[in-house]
CSV table of N, CA and C in Angstrom, one decimal:
chain,number,residue,atom,x,y,z
A,13,MET,N,-76.8,254.6,94.5
A,13,MET,CA,-76.2,254.2,95.7
A,13,MET,C,-76.6,252.9,96.1
A,14,ALA,N,-76.0,252.3,96.6
A,14,ALA,CA,-76.6,250.6,97.0
A,14,ALA,C,-76.7,250.7,98.6
A,15,PHE,N,-77.5,249.8,99.3
A,15,PHE,CA,-77.5,249.5,100.5
A,15,PHE,C,-76.4,248.5,101.1
A,16,LYS,N,-75.8,248.8,102.1
A,16,LYS,CA,-74.5,248.3,102.4
A,16,LYS,C,-75.0,247.4,103.8
A,17,LEU,N,-74.5,246.3,103.9
A,17,LEU,CA,-74.7,245.4,105.1
A,17,LEU,C,-73.4,245.5,106.2
A,18,GLY,N,-73.5,246.4,107.0
A,18,GLY,CA,-72.3,246.6,107.8
A,18,GLY,C,-72.3,245.5,109.4
A,19,SER,N,-71.4,245.2,109.6
A,19,SER,CA,-71.3,244.3,110.8
A,19,SER,C,-71.9,244.8,112.1
A,20,SER,N,-72.2,245.7,112.1
A,20,SER,CA,-72.5,246.5,113.5
A,20,SER,C,-74.1,246.6,113.6
A,21,LYS,N,-74.6,246.8,112.5
A,21,LYS,CA,-76.2,246.8,112.4
A,21,LYS,C,-76.9,245.9,111.6
A,22,GLY,N,-78.1,245.5,112.1
A,22,GLY,CA,-78.9,244.6,111.3
A,22,GLY,C,-78.4,243.4,111.2
A,23,LEU,N,-77.5,242.7,110.6
A,23,LEU,CA,-77.3,241.4,110.6
A,23,LEU,C,-76.2,241.0,110.8
A,24,GLN,N,-75.5,240.2,112.0
A,24,GLN,CA,-74.2,239.8,112.2
A,24,GLN,C,-73.5,238.7,111.9
A,25,ALA,N,-72.5,238.6,111.8
A,25,ALA,CA,-71.8,237.2,111.5
A,25,ALA,C,-71.4,236.9,113.1
A,26,SER,N,-72.0,235.5,113.3
A,26,SER,CA,-71.4,235.1,114.5
A,26,SER,C,-71.5,233.4,114.5
A,27,GLY,N,-69.9,233.2,114.5
A,27,GLY,CA,-69.2,232.0,114.5
A,27,GLY,C,-69.8,231.2,112.9
A,28,GLY,N,-69.5,232.2,111.9
A,28,GLY,CA,-69.8,232.1,110.8
A,28,GLY,C,-70.9,231.9,110.2
A,29,ASN,N,-72.0,232.2,111.1
A,29,ASN,CA,-73.7,232.4,110.7
A,29,ASN,C,-74.0,233.7,110.8
A,30,ILE,N,-75.0,233.8,110.1
A,30,ILE,CA,-75.6,235.1,109.9
A,30,ILE,C,-76.6,235.1,111.0
A,31,LYS,N,-76.6,236.3,112.1
A,31,LYS,CA,-77.6,236.1,112.9
A,31,LYS,C,-78.4,237.8,112.7
A,32,SER,N,-79.9,237.7,113.0
A,32,SER,CA,-80.7,238.7,112.9
A,32,SER,C,-80.4,239.4,114.3
A,33,LYS,N,-80.4,240.8,114.4
A,33,LYS,CA,-80.9,241.5,115.6
A,33,LYS,C,-82.1,241.8,115.7
A,34,PHE,N,-83.0,241.5,114.8
A,34,PHE,CA,-84.4,241.9,115.3
A,34,PHE,C,-85.4,240.4,115.4
A,35,LYS,N,-85.8,240.9,116.6
A,35,LYS,CA,-86.4,239.5,117.5
A,35,LYS,C,-87.9,240.0,117.6
A,36,PHE,N,-88.8,238.9,117.5
A,36,PHE,CA,-90.2,239.1,117.6
A,36,PHE,C,-90.3,238.3,118.9
A,37,LYS,N,-90.9,238.7,119.9
A,37,LYS,CA,-91.0,237.7,121.1
A,37,LYS,C,-92.3,236.9,120.7
A,38,SER,N,-92.3,235.7,121.3
A,38,SER,CA,-93.5,234.5,121.2
A,38,SER,C,-94.6,235.2,122.1
A,39,GLY,N,-95.9,235.3,121.3
A,39,GLY,CA,-97.1,235.7,121.8
A,39,GLY,C,-97.2,237.1,121.6
A,40,GLU,N,-96.6,237.9,120.9
A,40,GLU,CA,-96.7,239.2,120.4
A,40,GLU,C,-97.1,239.1,119.0
A,41,GLU,N,-97.9,239.9,118.8
A,41,GLU,CA,-98.8,240.1,117.3
A,41,GLU,C,-97.7,241.0,116.7
A,42,ALA,N,-97.1,240.4,115.9
A,42,ALA,CA,-96.0,240.9,114.7
A,42,ALA,C,-95.8,240.8,113.4
A,43,VAL,N,-96.0,241.7,112.2
A,43,VAL,CA,-95.9,241.2,111.1
A,43,VAL,C,-94.6,241.8,110.6
A,44,PRO,N,-93.6,241.1,110.6
A,44,PRO,CA,-92.4,241.6,109.9
A,44,PRO,C,-92.5,242.7,108.8
A,45,GLY,N,-91.8,243.9,108.9
A,45,GLY,CA,-92.0,244.9,107.8
A,45,GLY,C,-93.6,245.7,107.7
A,46,THR,N,-94.3,245.4,108.7
A,46,THR,CA,-95.6,246.2,108.7
A,46,THR,C,-95.9,246.6,110.0
A,47,PRO,N,-96.0,247.9,110.2
A,47,PRO,CA,-96.4,248.1,111.6
A,47,PRO,C,-97.6,247.9,112.0
A,48,VAL,N,-97.8,247.5,113.3
A,48,VAL,CA,-99.2,247.4,113.7
A,48,VAL,C,-99.3,248.2,114.9
A,49,PHE,N,-100.4,248.8,115.0
A,49,PHE,CA,-100.7,249.7,116.1
A,49,PHE,C,-102.1,249.5,116.8
A,50,ARG,N,-102.2,249.4,118.1
A,50,ARG,CA,-103.5,249.6,118.4
A,50,ARG,C,-103.7,250.6,118.8
A,51,LYS,N,-105.1,250.9,118.8
A,51,LYS,CA,-105.8,252.4,118.7
A,51,LYS,C,-107.2,252.3,119.0
A,52,LYS,N,-107.8,253.1,119.3
A,52,LYS,CA,-109.5,253.4,119.4
A,52,LYS,C,-110.0,253.2,117.9
A,53,LEU,N,-110.8,252.4,117.6
A,53,LEU,CA,-111.6,252.4,116.3
A,53,LEU,C,-112.9,252.7,116.3
A,54,ASP,N,-113.5,253.0,115.3
A,54,ASP,CA,-115.0,253.0,115.3
A,54,ASP,C,-115.6,252.0,115.6
A,55,GLU,N,-116.9,252.0,116.4
A,55,GLU,CA,-117.9,251.0,117.0
A,55,GLU,C,-117.7,249.5,115.7
A,56,ASN,N,-117.4,248.6,116.0
A,56,ASN,CA,-117.4,247.5,115.4
A,56,ASN,C,-116.3,247.2,114.2
A,57,ILE,N,-115.6,248.1,114.1
A,57,ILE,CA,-114.4,248.0,113.8
A,57,ILE,C,-113.3,247.2,114.3
A,58,LEU,N,-112.7,246.3,113.8
A,58,LEU,CA,-111.7,245.5,114.2
A,58,LEU,C,-110.3,245.9,114.0
A,59,ALA,N,-110.1,246.1,112.8
A,59,ALA,CA,-108.7,246.5,112.2
A,59,ALA,C,-108.8,247.4,110.8
A,60,GLU,N,-107.9,248.2,110.7
A,60,GLU,CA,-108.0,248.8,109.2
A,60,GLU,C,-106.6,248.7,108.6
A,61,ALA,N,-106.5,248.5,107.2
A,61,ALA,CA,-105.3,248.8,106.6
A,61,ALA,C,-105.0,250.2,105.9
A,62,ASN,N,-103.9,250.8,106.2
A,62,ASN,CA,-103.7,252.2,105.8
A,62,ASN,C,-102.8,251.9,104.6
A,63,MET,N,-103.0,253.2,103.9
A,63,MET,CA,-102.1,253.5,102.8
A,63,MET,C,-100.5,253.4,102.8
A,64,ASP,N,-100.2,253.8,104.1
A,64,ASP,CA,-98.9,253.8,104.3
A,64,ASP,C,-98.2,252.8,104.8
A,65,GLY,N,-99.1,251.5,104.4
A,65,GLY,CA,-98.5,250.0,104.9
A,65,GLY,C,-98.5,249.7,106.0
A,66,SER,N,-99.4,250.6,107.1
A,66,SER,CA,-99.4,250.2,108.3
A,66,SER,C,-100.8,249.6,108.6
A,67,ILE,N,-101.1,249.0,109.8
A,67,ILE,CA,-102.4,248.4,110.2
A,67,ILE,C,-102.9,249.0,111.4
A,68,TYR,N,-103.8,249.2,111.8
A,68,TYR,CA,-104.4,249.6,113.1
A,68,TYR,C,-105.3,248.5,113.5
A,69,VAL,N,-105.2,247.9,114.8
A,69,VAL,CA,-106.0,247.3,115.4
A,69,VAL,C,-106.7,247.9,116.6
A,70,SER,N,-108.0,247.3,116.7
A,70,SER,CA,-108.9,247.9,117.9
A,70,SER,C,-108.2,247.6,119.4
A,71,LYS,N,-108.3,248.5,119.9
A,71,LYS,CA,-107.6,248.5,121.7
A,71,LYS,C,-108.7,247.7,122.3
A,72,ASP,N,-109.8,247.3,121.7
A,72,ASP,CA,-110.7,246.4,122.6
A,72,ASP,C,-110.4,245.0,122.5
A,73,LEU,N,-109.5,244.6,121.5
A,73,LEU,CA,-109.2,243.2,121.1
A,73,LEU,C,-108.0,242.9,122.1
A,74,GLN,N,-108.1,241.7,122.8
A,74,GLN,CA,-107.3,241.2,123.8
A,74,GLN,C,-105.9,240.5,122.7
A,75,PRO,N,-104.9,240.5,123.4
A,75,PRO,CA,-104.1,240.0,122.9
A,75,PRO,C,-104.2,238.2,122.6
A,76,ASP,N,-104.6,238.0,123.4
A,76,ASP,CA,-105.0,236.3,123.3
A,76,ASP,C,-106.2,236.1,122.7
A,77,ASP,N,-106.9,237.2,122.1
A,77,ASP,CA,-108.0,236.7,121.0
A,77,ASP,C,-108.1,236.7,119.8
A,78,PRO,N,-108.4,235.1,119.5
A,78,PRO,CA,-108.2,234.7,118.1
A,78,PRO,C,-108.6,235.3,117.1
A,79,MET,N,-109.3,236.5,117.1
A,79,MET,CA,-109.9,237.5,116.4
A,79,MET,C,-108.9,238.3,115.9
A,80,LEU,N,-107.8,238.6,116.8
A,80,LEU,CA,-106.8,239.5,116.5
A,80,LEU,C,-105.9,238.9,115.5
A,81,LYS,N,-105.5,237.8,115.6
A,81,LYS,CA,-104.8,237.4,114.3
A,81,LYS,C,-105.6,237.2,113.3
A,82,GLN,N,-107.0,236.9,113.1
A,82,GLN,CA,-107.8,236.5,112.1
A,82,GLN,C,-107.7,238.2,111.4
A,83,ALA,N,-108.2,239.5,112.1
A,83,ALA,CA,-108.0,240.6,111.9
A,83,ALA,C,-106.6,241.2,111.3
A,84,ILE,N,-105.6,240.8,111.5
A,84,ILE,CA,-104.2,241.3,110.9
A,84,ILE,C,-104.1,240.5,109.8
A,85,ALA,N,-104.2,239.2,109.8
A,85,ALA,CA,-104.4,238.4,108.6
A,85,ALA,C,-105.4,239.1,107.4
A,86,HIS,N,-106.3,239.2,107.8
A,86,HIS,CA,-107.3,240.0,106.7
A,86,HIS,C,-107.0,241.2,106.1
A,87,GLU,N,-106.4,241.9,107.2
A,87,GLU,CA,-105.8,243.5,106.6
A,87,GLU,C,-104.5,243.4,106.1
A,88,MET,N,-103.7,242.0,106.1
A,88,MET,CA,-102.4,242.1,105.5
A,88,MET,C,-102.8,241.6,104.2
A,89,GLN,N,-104.2,241.0,103.7
A,89,GLN,CA,-104.5,241.1,102.4
A,89,GLN,C,-104.7,242.3,101.7
A,90,HIS,N,-105.2,243.3,102.4
A,90,HIS,CA,-105.3,244.5,101.7
A,90,HIS,C,-104.0,245.0,101.6
A,91,ILE,N,-103.3,245.0,102.4
A,91,ILE,CA,-101.9,245.9,102.2
A,91,ILE,C,-101.4,245.4,101.1
A,92,THR,N,-101.3,243.8,101.3
A,92,THR,CA,-100.7,243.2,99.9
A,92,THR,C,-101.3,243.7,98.4
A,93,ALA,N,-102.7,243.8,98.6
A,93,ALA,CA,-103.4,244.0,97.5
A,93,ALA,C,-103.0,245.6,96.9
A,94,MET,N,-102.8,246.5,97.7
A,94,MET,CA,-102.4,247.9,97.4
A,94,MET,C,-101.2,248.0,96.9
A,95,LYS,N,-100.1,247.0,97.7
A,95,LYS,CA,-99.0,247.0,97.1
A,95,LYS,C,-98.6,246.6,96.0
A,96,ILE,N,-99.6,245.8,95.3
A,96,ILE,CA,-99.4,245.4,93.9
A,96,ILE,C,-100.4,246.0,92.8
A,97,GLY,N,-101.1,247.1,93.6
A,97,GLY,CA,-101.9,247.7,92.6
A,97,GLY,C,-103.3,247.2,92.4
A,98,ASN,N,-104.0,246.2,93.2
A,98,ASN,CA,-105.2,245.6,92.6
A,98,ASN,C,-106.3,246.4,93.3
A,99,GLU,N,-105.8,247.1,94.6
A,99,GLU,CA,-106.7,248.4,95.2
A,99,GLU,C,-106.2,249.0,96.0
A,100,THR,N,-106.7,250.4,96.3
A,100,THR,CA,-106.4,251.4,96.8
A,100,THR,C,-107.6,252.2,97.2
A,101,TYR,N,-107.2,253.3,98.1
A,101,TYR,CA,-108.2,254.3,98.3
A,101,TYR,C,-108.0,255.7,98.5
A,102,ASP,N,-108.9,256.6,98.8
A,102,ASP,CA,-108.6,257.9,99.2
A,102,ASP,C,-110.0,258.3,100.0
A,103,ASP,N,-110.0,259.4,100.5
A,103,ASP,CA,-111.3,259.8,101.0
A,103,ASP,C,-112.4,259.5,100.3
A,104,ASN,N,-112.5,259.9,99.1
A,104,ASN,CA,-113.6,259.9,98.1
A,104,ASN,C,-113.9,258.7,97.5
A,105,ALA,N,-112.7,257.6,97.6
A,105,ALA,CA,-113.3,256.4,96.6
A,105,ALA,C,-112.7,255.2,96.8
A,106,VAL,N,-113.0,254.1,96.7
A,106,VAL,CA,-111.9,252.8,96.4
A,106,VAL,C,-112.0,252.6,95.3
A,107,TYR,N,-110.5,252.1,94.7
A,107,TYR,CA,-110.3,251.8,93.3
A,107,TYR,C,-110.1,250.6,93.4
A,108,TYR,N,-110.8,249.9,92.5
A,108,TYR,CA,-110.6,248.3,92.7
A,108,TYR,C,-110.5,247.6,91.1
A,109,GLU,N,-109.5,247.4,90.8
A,109,GLU,CA,-109.3,246.4,89.9
A,109,GLU,C,-109.9,247.7,88.4
A,110,GLY,N,-109.3,248.6,88.5
A,110,GLY,CA,-109.8,249.7,87.4
A,110,GLY,C,-111.0,250.3,87.6
A,111,GLU,N,-111.8,249.9,88.6
A,111,GLU,CA,-113.2,250.6,88.9
A,111,GLU,C,-113.0,251.7,90.2
A,112,VAL,N,-114.1,252.6,89.8
A,112,VAL,CA,-113.8,253.6,90.9
A,112,VAL,C,-115.4,253.6,91.7
A,113,TRP,N,-115.2,253.3,92.8
A,113,TRP,CA,-116.2,253.1,93.9
A,113,TRP,C,-116.5,254.0,94.8
A,114,PRO,N,-117.1,255.2,94.5
A,114,PRO,CA,-117.3,256.4,95.5
A,114,PRO,C,-117.6,255.9,96.9
A,115,ARG,N,-117.0,256.6,97.7
A,115,ARG,CA,-117.2,256.3,99.4
A,115,ARG,C,-117.8,257.7,100.0
A,116,GLY,N,-118.3,257.7,100.7
A,116,GLY,CA,-118.6,258.9,101.7
A,116,GLY,C,-119.7,258.6,102.9
A,117,ASP,N,-119.4,259.2,104.1
A,117,ASP,CA,-120.5,259.0,105.1
A,117,ASP,C,-120.5,257.3,105.6
A,118,GLY,N,-119.4,256.6,105.5
A,118,GLY,CA,-119.5,255.4,106.0
A,118,GLY,C,-119.9,254.3,104.9
A,119,TYR,N,-120.2,254.9,103.7
A,119,TYR,CA,-120.7,253.8,102.5
A,119,TYR,C,-120.1,253.8,101.4
A,120,ILE,N,-119.8,252.9,100.7
A,120,ILE,CA,-119.4,252.8,99.2
A,120,ILE,C,-120.2,252.6,98.2
A,121,THR,N,-120.3,253.2,97.2
A,121,THR,CA,-121.5,252.8,96.2
A,121,THR,C,-120.8,252.1,94.9
A,122,ASP,N,-121.8,251.0,94.5
A,122,ASP,CA,-121.2,250.1,93.6
A,122,ASP,C,-121.4,251.1,92.3
A,123,PRO,N,-120.2,251.1,91.5
A,123,PRO,CA,-120.5,251.9,90.3
A,123,PRO,C,-121.2,251.5,89.1
A,124,ASN,N,-121.6,250.3,89.1
A,124,ASN,CA,-122.4,249.6,88.3
A,124,ASN,C,-123.8,249.4,88.5
A,125,THR,N,-124.3,249.5,89.8
A,125,THR,CA,-125.6,249.4,90.2
A,125,THR,C,-126.4,250.4,91.0
A,126,GLY,N,-125.1,251.2,91.5
A,126,GLY,CA,-125.6,252.3,92.4
A,126,GLY,C,-125.9,251.9,93.8
A,127,LYS,N,-126.0,250.6,94.0
A,127,LYS,CA,-126.3,250.2,95.5
A,127,LYS,C,-125.2,250.5,96.5
A,128,LYS,N,-125.6,251.1,97.6
A,128,LYS,CA,-124.6,251.4,98.7
A,128,LYS,C,-124.6,250.3,99.5
A,129,TYR,N,-123.2,250.0,100.0
A,129,TYR,CA,-122.5,249.3,101.3
A,129,TYR,C,-121.9,249.7,102.2
A,130,ARG,N,-122.4,249.3,103.5
A,130,ARG,CA,-121.3,249.9,104.7
A,130,ARG,C,-120.0,249.3,104.3
A,131,GLU,N,-119.1,250.4,104.4
A,131,GLU,CA,-117.6,249.9,104.6
A,131,GLU,C,-117.1,248.7,105.5
A,132,GLY,N,-116.9,247.8,104.4
A,132,GLY,CA,-116.3,246.7,105.2
A,132,GLY,C,-117.4,245.5,105.0
A,133,ASP,N,-118.4,246.0,104.6
A,133,ASP,CA,-119.4,245.0,103.8
A,133,ASP,C,-118.8,243.6,103.1
A,134,LYS,N,-119.2,242.2,103.5
A,134,LYS,CA,-118.3,241.3,102.8
A,134,LYS,C,-118.9,241.1,101.4
A,135,SER,N,-120.0,241.8,101.2
A,135,SER,CA,-120.4,241.6,99.7
A,135,SER,C,-119.4,242.5,98.9
A,136,LEU,N,-119.0,243.4,99.3
A,136,LEU,CA,-117.7,243.8,98.2
A,136,LEU,C,-116.8,243.2,97.7
A,137,PRO,N,-116.5,243.4,96.6
A,137,PRO,CA,-115.6,242.5,95.7
A,137,PRO,C,-114.2,242.3,96.4
A,138,TRP,N,-113.6,243.5,97.0
A,138,TRP,CA,-112.4,243.4,97.8
A,138,TRP,C,-112.5,242.8,99.2
A,139,GLU,N,-113.8,242.7,99.8
A,139,GLU,CA,-113.7,241.8,101.1
A,139,GLU,C,-114.0,240.3,100.8
A,140,ALA,N,-114.9,240.1,99.7
A,140,ALA,CA,-115.3,238.5,99.6
A,140,ALA,C,-114.3,237.6,99.9
A,141,ASN,N,-113.3,237.8,99.3
A,141,ASN,CA,-112.3,236.8,99.5
A,141,ASN,C,-111.3,236.7,100.4
A,142,LYS,N,-111.6,237.5,101.2
A,142,LYS,CA,-110.6,237.9,102.5
A,142,LYS,C,-111.0,237.0,103.6
A,143,ILE,N,-109.9,236.6,104.6
A,143,ILE,CA,-110.1,235.7,105.6
A,143,ILE,C,-111.1,236.4,106.6
């Protein structure tokens, strides 16, 4: 069964033009198609990308804080990488480009060297090229 585009929901014909009913107010942080939720996060965590495709941002970030946009852009890179299969994670490991990086107690272990990194460390390969 295909999705059908009705005239009463989603998009409407208006004077011959297609007009979206979905609006994003200027000044609001919104990523079309990606739910973004404000919540209390652990200390020093600005945002988190989730396996369900949503993003959590720290309640401590003010709406006009430039770090908010940067954090959302960074997490969107993770969301995209998860959707295309380059990276994923569960409670026990991060799976990055075919390698399994064990994780626990806030640390991730390099499978090649055994070195431990704090989660979110910019030295981790999936963090290195992110905004």
